[in-house]
Short mmCIF file of C-alpha atoms in Angstrom, two decimals:
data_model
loop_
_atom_site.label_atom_id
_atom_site.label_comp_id
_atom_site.label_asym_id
_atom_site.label_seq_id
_atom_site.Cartn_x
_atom_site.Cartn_y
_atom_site.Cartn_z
CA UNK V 221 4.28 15.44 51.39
CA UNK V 222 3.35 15.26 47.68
CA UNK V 223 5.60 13.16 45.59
CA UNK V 224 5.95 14.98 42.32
CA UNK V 225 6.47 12.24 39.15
CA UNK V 226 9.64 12.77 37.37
CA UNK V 227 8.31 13.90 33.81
CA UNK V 228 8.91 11.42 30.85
CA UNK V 229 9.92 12.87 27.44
CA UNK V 230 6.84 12.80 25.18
CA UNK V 231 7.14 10.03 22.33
CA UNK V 232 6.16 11.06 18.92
CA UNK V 233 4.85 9.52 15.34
CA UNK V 234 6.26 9.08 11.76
CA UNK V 235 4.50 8.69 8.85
CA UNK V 236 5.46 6.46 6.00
CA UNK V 237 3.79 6.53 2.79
CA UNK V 238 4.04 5.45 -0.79
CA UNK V 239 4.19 8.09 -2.64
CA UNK V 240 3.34 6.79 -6.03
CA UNK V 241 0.58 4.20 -7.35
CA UNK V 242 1.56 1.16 -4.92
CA UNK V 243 3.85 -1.52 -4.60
CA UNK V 244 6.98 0.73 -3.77
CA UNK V 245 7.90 -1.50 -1.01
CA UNK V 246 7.01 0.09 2.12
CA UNK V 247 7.18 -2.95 4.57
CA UNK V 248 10.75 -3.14 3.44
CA UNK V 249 11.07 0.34 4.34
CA UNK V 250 10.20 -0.36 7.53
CA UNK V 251 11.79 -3.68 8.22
CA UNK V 252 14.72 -1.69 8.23
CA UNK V 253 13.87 1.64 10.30
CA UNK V 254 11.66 -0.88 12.78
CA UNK V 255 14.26 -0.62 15.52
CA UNK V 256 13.65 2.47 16.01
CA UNK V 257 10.37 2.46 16.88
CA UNK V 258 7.99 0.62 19.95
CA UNK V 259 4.62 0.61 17.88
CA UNK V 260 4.02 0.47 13.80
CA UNK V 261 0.38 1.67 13.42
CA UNK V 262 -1.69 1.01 10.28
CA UNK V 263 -4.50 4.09 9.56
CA UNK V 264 -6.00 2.77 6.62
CA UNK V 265 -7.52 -0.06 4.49
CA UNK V 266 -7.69 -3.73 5.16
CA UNK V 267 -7.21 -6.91 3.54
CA UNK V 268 -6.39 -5.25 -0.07
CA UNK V 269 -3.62 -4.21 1.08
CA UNK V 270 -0.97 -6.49 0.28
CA UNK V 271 2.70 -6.41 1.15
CA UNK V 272 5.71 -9.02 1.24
CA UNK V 273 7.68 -8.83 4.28
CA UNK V 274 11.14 -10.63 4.29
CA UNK V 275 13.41 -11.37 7.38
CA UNK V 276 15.84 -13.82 7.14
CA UNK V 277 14.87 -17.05 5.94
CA UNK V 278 11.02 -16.19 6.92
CA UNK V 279 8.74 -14.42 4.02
CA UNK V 280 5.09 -13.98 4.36
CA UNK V 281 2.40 -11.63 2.54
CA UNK V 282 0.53 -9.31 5.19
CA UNK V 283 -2.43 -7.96 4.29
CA UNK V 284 -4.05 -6.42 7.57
CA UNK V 285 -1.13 -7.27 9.90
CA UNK V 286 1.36 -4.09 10.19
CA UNK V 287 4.81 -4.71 9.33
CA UNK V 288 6.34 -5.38 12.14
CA UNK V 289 5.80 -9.13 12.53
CA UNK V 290 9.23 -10.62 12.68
CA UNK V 291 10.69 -7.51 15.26
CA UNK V 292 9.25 -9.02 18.72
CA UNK V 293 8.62 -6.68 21.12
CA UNK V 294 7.28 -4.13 19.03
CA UNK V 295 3.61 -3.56 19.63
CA UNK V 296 1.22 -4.23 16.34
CA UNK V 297 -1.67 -1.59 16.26
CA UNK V 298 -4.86 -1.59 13.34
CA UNK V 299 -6.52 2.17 13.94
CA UNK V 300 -9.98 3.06 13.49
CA UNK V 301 -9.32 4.43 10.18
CA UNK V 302 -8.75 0.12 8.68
CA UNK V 303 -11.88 -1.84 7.83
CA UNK V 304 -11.27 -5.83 9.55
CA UNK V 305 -12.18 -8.71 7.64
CA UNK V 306 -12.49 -11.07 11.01
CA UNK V 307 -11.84 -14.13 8.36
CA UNK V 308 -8.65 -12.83 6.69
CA UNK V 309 -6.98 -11.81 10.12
CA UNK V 310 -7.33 -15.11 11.61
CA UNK V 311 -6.22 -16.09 8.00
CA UNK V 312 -3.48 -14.41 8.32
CA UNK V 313 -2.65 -15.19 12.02
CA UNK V 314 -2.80 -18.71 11.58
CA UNK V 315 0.16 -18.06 8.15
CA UNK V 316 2.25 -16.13 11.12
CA UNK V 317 2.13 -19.27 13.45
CA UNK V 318 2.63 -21.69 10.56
CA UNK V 319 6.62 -19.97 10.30
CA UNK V 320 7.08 -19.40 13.88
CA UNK V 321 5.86 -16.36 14.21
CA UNK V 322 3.24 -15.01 16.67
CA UNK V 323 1.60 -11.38 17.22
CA UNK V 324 -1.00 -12.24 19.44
CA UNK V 325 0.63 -11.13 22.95
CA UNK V 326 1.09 -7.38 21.09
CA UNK V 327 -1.52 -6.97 18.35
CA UNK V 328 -4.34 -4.69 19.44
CA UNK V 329 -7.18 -3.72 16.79
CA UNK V 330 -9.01 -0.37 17.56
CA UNK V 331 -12.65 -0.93 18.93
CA UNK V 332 -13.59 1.88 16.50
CA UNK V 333 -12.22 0.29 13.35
CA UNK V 334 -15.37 -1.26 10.49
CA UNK V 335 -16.19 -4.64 9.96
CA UNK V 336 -15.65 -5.64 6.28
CA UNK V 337 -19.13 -7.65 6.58
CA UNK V 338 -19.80 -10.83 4.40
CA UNK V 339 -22.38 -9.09 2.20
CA UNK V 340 -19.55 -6.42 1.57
CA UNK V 341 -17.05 -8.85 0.03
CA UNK V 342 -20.69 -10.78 -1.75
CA UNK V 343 -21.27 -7.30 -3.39
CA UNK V 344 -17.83 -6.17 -3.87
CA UNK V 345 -16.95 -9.70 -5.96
CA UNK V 346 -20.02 -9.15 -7.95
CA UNK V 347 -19.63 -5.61 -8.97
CA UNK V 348 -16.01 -4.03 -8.67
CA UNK V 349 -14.79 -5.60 -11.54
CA UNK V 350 -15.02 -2.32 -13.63
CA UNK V 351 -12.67 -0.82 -11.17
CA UNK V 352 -10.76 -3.34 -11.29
CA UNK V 353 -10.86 -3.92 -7.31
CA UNK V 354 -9.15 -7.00 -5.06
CA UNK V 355 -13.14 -8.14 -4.19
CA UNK V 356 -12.02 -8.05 -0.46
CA UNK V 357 -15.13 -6.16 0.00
CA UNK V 358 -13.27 -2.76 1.08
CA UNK V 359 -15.26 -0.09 -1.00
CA UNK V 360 -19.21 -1.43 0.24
CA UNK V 361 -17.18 -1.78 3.87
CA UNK V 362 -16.22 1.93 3.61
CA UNK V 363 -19.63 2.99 2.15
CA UNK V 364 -21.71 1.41 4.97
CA UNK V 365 -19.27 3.47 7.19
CA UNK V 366 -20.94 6.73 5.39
CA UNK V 367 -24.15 5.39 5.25
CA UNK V 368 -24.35 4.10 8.31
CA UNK V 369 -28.01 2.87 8.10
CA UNK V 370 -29.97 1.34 4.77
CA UNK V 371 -33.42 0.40 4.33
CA UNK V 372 -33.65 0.90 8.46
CA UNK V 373 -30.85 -1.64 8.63
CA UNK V 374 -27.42 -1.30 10.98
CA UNK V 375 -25.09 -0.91 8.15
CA UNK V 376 -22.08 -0.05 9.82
CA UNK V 377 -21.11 -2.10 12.39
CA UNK V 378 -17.64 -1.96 14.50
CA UNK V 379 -14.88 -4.26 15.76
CA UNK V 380 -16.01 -2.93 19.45
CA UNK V 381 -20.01 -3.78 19.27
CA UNK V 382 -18.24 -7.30 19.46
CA UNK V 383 -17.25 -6.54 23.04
CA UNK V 384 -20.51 -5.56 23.74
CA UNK V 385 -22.96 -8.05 21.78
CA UNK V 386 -21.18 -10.76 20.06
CA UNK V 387 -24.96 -12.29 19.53
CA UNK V 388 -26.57 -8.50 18.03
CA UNK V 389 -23.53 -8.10 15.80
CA UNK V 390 -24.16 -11.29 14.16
CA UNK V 391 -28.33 -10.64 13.90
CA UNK V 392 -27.72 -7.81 11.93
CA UNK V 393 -24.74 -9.53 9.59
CA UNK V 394 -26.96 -12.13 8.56
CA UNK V 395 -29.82 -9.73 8.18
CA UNK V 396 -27.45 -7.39 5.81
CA UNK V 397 -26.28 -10.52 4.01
CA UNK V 398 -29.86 -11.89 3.36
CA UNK V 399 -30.86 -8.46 1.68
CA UNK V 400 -27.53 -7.76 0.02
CA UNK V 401 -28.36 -10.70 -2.04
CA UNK V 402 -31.46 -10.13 -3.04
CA UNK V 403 -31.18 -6.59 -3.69
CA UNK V 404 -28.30 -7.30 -6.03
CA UNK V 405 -30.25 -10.83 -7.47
CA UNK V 406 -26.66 -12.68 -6.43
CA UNK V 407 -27.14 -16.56 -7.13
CA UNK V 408 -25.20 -19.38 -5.61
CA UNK V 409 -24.42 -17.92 -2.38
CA UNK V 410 -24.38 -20.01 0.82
CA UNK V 411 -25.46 -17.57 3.58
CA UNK V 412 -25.06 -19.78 5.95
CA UNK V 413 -21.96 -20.94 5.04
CA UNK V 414 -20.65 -17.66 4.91
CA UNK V 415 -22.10 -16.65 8.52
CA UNK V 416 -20.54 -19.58 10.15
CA UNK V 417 -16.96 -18.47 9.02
CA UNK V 418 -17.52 -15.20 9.68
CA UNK V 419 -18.91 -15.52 13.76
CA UNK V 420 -16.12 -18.16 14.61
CA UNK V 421 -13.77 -15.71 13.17
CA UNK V 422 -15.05 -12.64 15.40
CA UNK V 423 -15.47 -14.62 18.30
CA UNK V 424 -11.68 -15.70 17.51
CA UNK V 425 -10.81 -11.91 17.85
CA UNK V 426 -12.50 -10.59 20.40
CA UNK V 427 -9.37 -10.87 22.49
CA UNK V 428 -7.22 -8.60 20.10
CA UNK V 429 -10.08 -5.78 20.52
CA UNK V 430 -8.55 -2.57 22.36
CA UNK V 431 -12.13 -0.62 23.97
CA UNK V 432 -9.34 2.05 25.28
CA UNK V 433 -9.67 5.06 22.50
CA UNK V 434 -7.14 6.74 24.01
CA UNK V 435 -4.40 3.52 24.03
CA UNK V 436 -2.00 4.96 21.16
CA UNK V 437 -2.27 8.43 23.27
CA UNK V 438 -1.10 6.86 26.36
CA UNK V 439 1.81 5.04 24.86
CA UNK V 440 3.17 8.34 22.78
CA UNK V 441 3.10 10.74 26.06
CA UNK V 442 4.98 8.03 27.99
CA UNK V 443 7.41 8.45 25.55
CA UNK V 444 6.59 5.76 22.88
CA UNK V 445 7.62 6.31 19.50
CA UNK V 446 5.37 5.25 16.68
CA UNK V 447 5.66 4.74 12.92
CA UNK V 448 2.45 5.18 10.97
CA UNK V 449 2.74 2.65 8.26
CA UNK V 450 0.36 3.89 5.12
CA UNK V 451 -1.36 1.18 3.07
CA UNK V 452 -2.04 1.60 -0.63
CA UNK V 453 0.00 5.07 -1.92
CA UNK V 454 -1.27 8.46 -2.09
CA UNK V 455 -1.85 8.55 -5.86
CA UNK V 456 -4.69 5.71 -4.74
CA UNK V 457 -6.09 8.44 -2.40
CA UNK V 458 -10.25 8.54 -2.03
CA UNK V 459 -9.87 12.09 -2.84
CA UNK V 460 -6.28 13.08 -4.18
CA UNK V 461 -6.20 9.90 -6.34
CA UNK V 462 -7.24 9.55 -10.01
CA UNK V 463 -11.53 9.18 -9.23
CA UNK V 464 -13.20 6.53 -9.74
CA UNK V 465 -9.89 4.18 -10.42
CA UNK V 466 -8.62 4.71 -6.46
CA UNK V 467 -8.92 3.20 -3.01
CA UNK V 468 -11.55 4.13 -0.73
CA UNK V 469 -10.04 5.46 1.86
CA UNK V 470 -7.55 8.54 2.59
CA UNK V 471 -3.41 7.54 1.64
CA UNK V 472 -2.40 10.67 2.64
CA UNK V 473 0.58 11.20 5.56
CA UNK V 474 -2.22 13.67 7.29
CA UNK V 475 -4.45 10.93 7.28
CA UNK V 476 -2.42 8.63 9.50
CA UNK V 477 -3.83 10.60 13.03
CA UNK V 478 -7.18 10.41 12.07
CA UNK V 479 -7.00 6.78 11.50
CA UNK V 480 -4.56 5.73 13.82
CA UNK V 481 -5.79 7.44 16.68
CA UNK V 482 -3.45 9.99 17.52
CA UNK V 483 -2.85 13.90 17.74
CA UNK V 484 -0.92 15.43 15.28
CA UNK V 485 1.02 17.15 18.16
CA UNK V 486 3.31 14.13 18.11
CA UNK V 487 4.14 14.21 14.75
CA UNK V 488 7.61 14.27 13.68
CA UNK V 489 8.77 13.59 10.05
CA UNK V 490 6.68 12.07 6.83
CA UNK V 491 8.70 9.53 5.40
CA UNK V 492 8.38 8.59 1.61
CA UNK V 493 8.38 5.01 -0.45
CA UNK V 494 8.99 5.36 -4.11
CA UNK V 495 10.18 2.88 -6.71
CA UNK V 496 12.88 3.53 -9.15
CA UNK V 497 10.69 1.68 -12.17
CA UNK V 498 6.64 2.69 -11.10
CA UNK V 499 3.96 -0.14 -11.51
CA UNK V 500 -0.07 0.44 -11.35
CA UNK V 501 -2.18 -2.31 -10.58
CA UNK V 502 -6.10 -2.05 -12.33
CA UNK V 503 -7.02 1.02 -14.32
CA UNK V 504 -6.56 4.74 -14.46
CA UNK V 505 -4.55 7.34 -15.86
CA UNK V 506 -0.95 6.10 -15.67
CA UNK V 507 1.49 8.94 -18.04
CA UNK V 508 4.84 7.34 -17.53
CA UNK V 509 2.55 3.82 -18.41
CA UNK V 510 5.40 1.93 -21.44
CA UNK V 511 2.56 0.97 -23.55
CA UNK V 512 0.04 3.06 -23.13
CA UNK V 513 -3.78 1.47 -23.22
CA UNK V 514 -2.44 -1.65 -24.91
CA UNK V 515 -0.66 -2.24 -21.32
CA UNK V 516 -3.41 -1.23 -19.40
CA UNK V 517 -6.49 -3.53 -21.61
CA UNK V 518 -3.40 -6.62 -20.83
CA UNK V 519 -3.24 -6.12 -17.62
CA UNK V 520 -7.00 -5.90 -16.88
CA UNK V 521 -7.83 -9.03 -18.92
CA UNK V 522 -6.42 -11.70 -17.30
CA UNK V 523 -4.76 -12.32 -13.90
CA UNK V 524 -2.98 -15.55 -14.56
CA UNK V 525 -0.81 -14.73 -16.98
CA UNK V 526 2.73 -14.33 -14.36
CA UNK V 527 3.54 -18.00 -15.29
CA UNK V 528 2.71 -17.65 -18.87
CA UNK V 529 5.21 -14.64 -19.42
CA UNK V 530 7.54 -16.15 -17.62
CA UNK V 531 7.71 -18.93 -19.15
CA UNK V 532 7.07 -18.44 -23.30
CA UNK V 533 8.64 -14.78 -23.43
CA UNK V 534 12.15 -14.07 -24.59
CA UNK V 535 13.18 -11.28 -21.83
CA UNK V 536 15.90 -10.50 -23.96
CA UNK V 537 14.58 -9.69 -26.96
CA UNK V 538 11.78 -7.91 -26.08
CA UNK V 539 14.39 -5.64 -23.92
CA UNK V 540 15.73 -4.75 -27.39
CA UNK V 541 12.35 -4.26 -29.09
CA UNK V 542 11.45 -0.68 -30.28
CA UNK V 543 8.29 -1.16 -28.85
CA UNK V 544 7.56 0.53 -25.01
CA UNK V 545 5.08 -2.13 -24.69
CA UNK V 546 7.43 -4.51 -24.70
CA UNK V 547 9.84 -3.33 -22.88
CA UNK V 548 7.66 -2.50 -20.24
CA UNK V 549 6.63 -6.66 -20.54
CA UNK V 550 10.20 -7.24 -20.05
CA UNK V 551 10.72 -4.53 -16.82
CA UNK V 552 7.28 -6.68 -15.44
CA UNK V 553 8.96 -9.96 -16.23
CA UNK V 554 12.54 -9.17 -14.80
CA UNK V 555 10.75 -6.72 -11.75
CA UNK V 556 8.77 -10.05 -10.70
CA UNK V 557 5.64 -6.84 -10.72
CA UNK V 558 2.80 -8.99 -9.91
CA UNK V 559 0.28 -8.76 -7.72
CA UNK V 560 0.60 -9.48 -4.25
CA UNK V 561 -2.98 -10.23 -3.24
CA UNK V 562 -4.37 -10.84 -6.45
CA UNK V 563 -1.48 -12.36 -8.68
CA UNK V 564 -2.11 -9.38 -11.60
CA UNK V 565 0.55 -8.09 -13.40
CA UNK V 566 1.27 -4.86 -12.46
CA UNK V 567 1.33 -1.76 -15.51
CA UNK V 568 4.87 -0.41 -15.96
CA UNK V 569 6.27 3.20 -16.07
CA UNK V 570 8.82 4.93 -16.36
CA UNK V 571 10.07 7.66 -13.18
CA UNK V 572 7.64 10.34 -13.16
CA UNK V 573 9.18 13.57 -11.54
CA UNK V 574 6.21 16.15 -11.81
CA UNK V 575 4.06 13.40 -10.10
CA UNK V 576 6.53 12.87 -7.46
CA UNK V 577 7.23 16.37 -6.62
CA UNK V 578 3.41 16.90 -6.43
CA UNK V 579 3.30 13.94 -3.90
CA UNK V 580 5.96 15.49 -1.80
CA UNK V 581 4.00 18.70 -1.67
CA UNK V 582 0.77 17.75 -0.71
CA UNK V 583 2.15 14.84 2.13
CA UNK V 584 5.02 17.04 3.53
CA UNK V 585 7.42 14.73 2.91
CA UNK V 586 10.84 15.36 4.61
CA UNK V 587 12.81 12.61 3.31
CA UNK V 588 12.20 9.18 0.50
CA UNK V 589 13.61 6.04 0.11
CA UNK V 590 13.68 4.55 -3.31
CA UNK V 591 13.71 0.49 -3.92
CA UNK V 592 14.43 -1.04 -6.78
CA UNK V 593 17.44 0.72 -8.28
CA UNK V 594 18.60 -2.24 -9.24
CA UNK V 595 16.47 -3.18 -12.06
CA UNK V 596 17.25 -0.10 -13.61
CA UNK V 597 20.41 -2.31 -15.23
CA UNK V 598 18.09 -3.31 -17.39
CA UNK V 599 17.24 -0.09 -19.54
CA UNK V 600 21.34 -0.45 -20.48
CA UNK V 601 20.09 -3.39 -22.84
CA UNK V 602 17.31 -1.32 -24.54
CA UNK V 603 16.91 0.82 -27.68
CA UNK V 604 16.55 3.49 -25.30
CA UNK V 605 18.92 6.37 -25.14
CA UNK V 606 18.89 5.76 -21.49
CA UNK V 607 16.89 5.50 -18.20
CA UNK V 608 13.67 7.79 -19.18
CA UNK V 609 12.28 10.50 -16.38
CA UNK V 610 9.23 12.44 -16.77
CA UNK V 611 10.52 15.98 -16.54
CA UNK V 612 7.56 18.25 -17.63
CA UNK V 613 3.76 17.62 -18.31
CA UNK V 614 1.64 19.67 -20.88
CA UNK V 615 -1.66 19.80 -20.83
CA UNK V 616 -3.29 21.02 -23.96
CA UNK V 617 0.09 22.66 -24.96
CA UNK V 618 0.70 24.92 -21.75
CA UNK V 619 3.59 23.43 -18.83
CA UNK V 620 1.86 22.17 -15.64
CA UNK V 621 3.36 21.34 -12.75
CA UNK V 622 1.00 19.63 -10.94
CA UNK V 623 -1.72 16.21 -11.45
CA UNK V 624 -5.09 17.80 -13.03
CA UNK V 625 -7.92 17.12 -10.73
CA UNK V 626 -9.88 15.48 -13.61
CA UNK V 627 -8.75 12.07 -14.38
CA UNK V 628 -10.00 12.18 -18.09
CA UNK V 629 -7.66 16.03 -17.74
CA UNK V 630 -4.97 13.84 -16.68
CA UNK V 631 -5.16 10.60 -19.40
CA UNK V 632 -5.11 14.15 -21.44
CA UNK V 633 -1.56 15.01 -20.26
CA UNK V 634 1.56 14.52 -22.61
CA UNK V 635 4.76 13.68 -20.69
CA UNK V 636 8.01 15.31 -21.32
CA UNK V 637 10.69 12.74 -21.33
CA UNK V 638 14.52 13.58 -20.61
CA UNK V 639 16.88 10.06 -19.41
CA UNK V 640 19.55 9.67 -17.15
CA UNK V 641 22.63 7.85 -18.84
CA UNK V 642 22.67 4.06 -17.91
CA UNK V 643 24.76 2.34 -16.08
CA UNK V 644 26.44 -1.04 -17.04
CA UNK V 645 27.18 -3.45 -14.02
CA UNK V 646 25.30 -4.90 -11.20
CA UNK V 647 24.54 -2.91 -7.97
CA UNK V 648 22.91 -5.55 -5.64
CA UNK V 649 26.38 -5.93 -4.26
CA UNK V 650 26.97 -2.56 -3.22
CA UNK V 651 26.64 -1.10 0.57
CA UNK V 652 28.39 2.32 -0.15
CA UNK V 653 27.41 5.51 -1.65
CA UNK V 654 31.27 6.20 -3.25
CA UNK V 655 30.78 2.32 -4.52
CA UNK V 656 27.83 3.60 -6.55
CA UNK V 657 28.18 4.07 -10.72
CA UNK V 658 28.37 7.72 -11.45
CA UNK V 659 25.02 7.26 -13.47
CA UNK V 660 22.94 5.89 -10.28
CA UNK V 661 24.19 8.99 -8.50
CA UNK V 662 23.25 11.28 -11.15
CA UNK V 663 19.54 9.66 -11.00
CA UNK V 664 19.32 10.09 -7.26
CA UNK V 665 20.28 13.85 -7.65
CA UNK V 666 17.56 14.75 -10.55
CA UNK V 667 15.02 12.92 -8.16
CA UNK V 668 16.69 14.64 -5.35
CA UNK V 669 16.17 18.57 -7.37
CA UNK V 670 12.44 17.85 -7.91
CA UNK V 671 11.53 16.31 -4.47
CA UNK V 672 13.66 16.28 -1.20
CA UNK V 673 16.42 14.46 0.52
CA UNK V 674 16.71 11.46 -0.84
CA UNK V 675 18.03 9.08 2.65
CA UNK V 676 18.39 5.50 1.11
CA UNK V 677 18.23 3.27 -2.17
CA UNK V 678 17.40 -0.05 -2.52
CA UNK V 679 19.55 -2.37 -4.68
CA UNK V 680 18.23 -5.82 -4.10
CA UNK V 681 15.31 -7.15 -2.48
CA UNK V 682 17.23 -8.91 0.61
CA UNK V 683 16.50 -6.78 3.42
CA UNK V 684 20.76 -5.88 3.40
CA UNK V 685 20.50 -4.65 -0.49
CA UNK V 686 20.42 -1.27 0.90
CA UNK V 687 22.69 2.06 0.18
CA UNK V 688 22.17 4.46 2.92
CA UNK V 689 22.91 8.19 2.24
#
């Protein structure tokens, strides 16, 4: 007699995204929605992605490490669409331990994901400077991936030939690093060195490596549910992004089952990250930016400057300045909007709703979360008639609705400012939506109009500082 299996409900997948220019705060997102998942998948990037996950007494930066490091049980999954810096993970791994932490048992790394190579963070440190990139060697890592051979050379290389040829992988690093440098006449480079670190890392890894491309497909149609967990935003987007001042690979929600190794059959609801005051880190076309170029030259210039404005600038008084640059110093200073991986301050800007409702559109997004509502107390001791939205863009005197696919189009654009009234008292306390000022409501609701349901505000950055809709 044939025993016929009792059918298990399919699982499905979630994407969560940032839907503005990074830094919204999308592993708090999912620190709190975690629960409800059994795997948090990253599709994209590597170690330039950096993001401060709190849980509680325990912080840590990730960089490659999904989210979900202090929710046990939860499987940890890096898809083929993430470059792998062997050296940072282990980095990174070893940070995990050092607070009691540990992924290893539940951390698998697709076998089809790209090696972020020595020579690629050798090339990237000595030439993405005019971008204004993290030098973690992401853009050469995603080139080689397109070129896949130079100069007769294996250029790409995968986290899986290590389960083959631990010995062949490393033949050809060394060979790439050897003619990186001279190609690009780089002095004062110890190859060896740099080989050393980087084979005792891979060899370090090789038990992580999942050679099953079909593993995330087997755990959804047993009924797994999986959040996608987007690195970068999707105004950073290789294509959709503000070219040549973007990531290199795809942000977008659609992205996330290419890169994380799934069908789009399971795919339930896009989930969106925004932040109530935006920040941009390196350059590019920012229109809500308080301050213009001046802010953007500042915050290219130097990357040590967090203790230095902290320290010698009067908060107060340049919240009451009638200059935006200032202000938009004092939103940095008060935000703590610095760098994560890098220690930059981050540009300032005020809500943008034409480029939020354009994000929404092209990711699908059914529902956002916005953090840092909060700091919006502060625009109540400005000049400022009030908390400032972007409500319009023209564009060489004609209405847009939409970001112009040029990026020198789009420095081109001249916002149309309208402002919410502020409120007056602090909101980090609050838990309830009737609780809320009148004035944080109304906000929610004009973001709400040009965007969709708006499920959850952040008022604090303890991982309970949360107002749930």
């Amino acid at each position: 007699m044939t025993v016929i299996p009792t059918p298990t409900p399919a699982g499905y997948a979630d994407v969560l995204v940032g839907l503005q220019y990074g830094d919204e705060g999308k592993a708090r997102i999912i620190d709190v929605i975690a629960s409800d998942y059994e795997v948090i998948a990253r599709f994209n990037g590597g170690a330039n992605a950096g993001h401060t996950v709190e849980h509680a007494d325990k912080k840590i930066s990730l960089h490659q490490v999904p989210s979900g490091v202090f929710h046990p049980g939860k499987w940890l999954y890096i898809g083929s669409g993430c470059v792998l810096d062997p050296i940072k993970l282990v980095e990174e791994l070893h940070e995990i331990r050092k607070i009691g932490g540990s992924v290893d048992d539940r951390l698998r790394i697709s076998g089809l994901a790209s090696l972020v190579q020595p020579h690629h963070v050798v090339i990237d440190q000595h030439t993405g400077s005019a971008l204004g990139t993290t030098g973690q060697g992401i853009g050469p890592a995603y080139a080689d991936r397109a070129n896949r051979v130079v100069e007769g050379r294996i250029a790409h290389l995968r986290v899986g030939d290590l389960l083959h040829d631990p010995q062949q992988v490393f033949a050809a690093t060394r060979e790439n690093l050897a003619r990186a440098v001279e190609r690009n006449a780089i002095e004062n480079i110890d190859q060896a060195t740099l080989m050393s670190a980087f084979e005792i890392a891979a060899q370090a890894i090789i038990p992580l490596i999942e050679p099953d491309t079909l593993w995330l497909t087997k755990l959804a149609t047993a009924g797994s549910r999986i959040l996608f967990e987007g690195a970068q935003s999707f105004m950073l987007d290789v294509v959709k992004g503000s070219v040549p001042f973007v990531t290199s690979s795809s942000t977008l929600a659609s992205a996330a089952y290419v890169g994380g190794d799934l069908s789009p059959k399971f795919h339930r609801k896009t989930i969106g990250v925004a932040k109530a005051i935006m920040s941009r880190v390196g350059r590019g076309p920012f229109v809500s930016e308080f301050g213009g170029a001046q802010s953007e030259e500042y915050s290219m210039s130097d990357h040590a400057k967090k203790q230095s404005e902290e320290a010698k600038l009067d908060v107060a008084k340049l919240l009451q300045s009638s200059s935006a640059y200032d202000i938009g110093t004092a939103l940095r200073i008060n935000g703590k909007e610095y760098g994560a991986t890098t220690g930059r301050p981050r540009r300032i800007g005020a809500f943008d709703l034409v480029q939020l409702a354009y994000a929404t559109a092209v990711n699908g997004v059914d529902e956002i979360y916005i953090n840092k509502c909060d700091t919006l107390l502060d625009f109540a001791s400005t000049s400022l008639p009030g908390i400032p939205i972007i409500v319009d863009y023209k564009l060489r005197g004609e209405s847009i609705d939409y970001v112009p696919a040029s990026s020198d189009l789009y420095r081109l654009v001249d916002p149309i400012f309208s402002s919410v009234p502020p409120f007056h008292s602090d909101i980090s306390g609050i838990r309830e939506p009737g609780d809320l000022p009148p004035e944080v409501l109304r906000f929610v609701q004009e973001v709400e109009k040009r965007s969709c349901r708006i499920v959850g505000i952040g008022v604090g950055p303890a991982r309970d500082q949360f107002v749930l809709f």
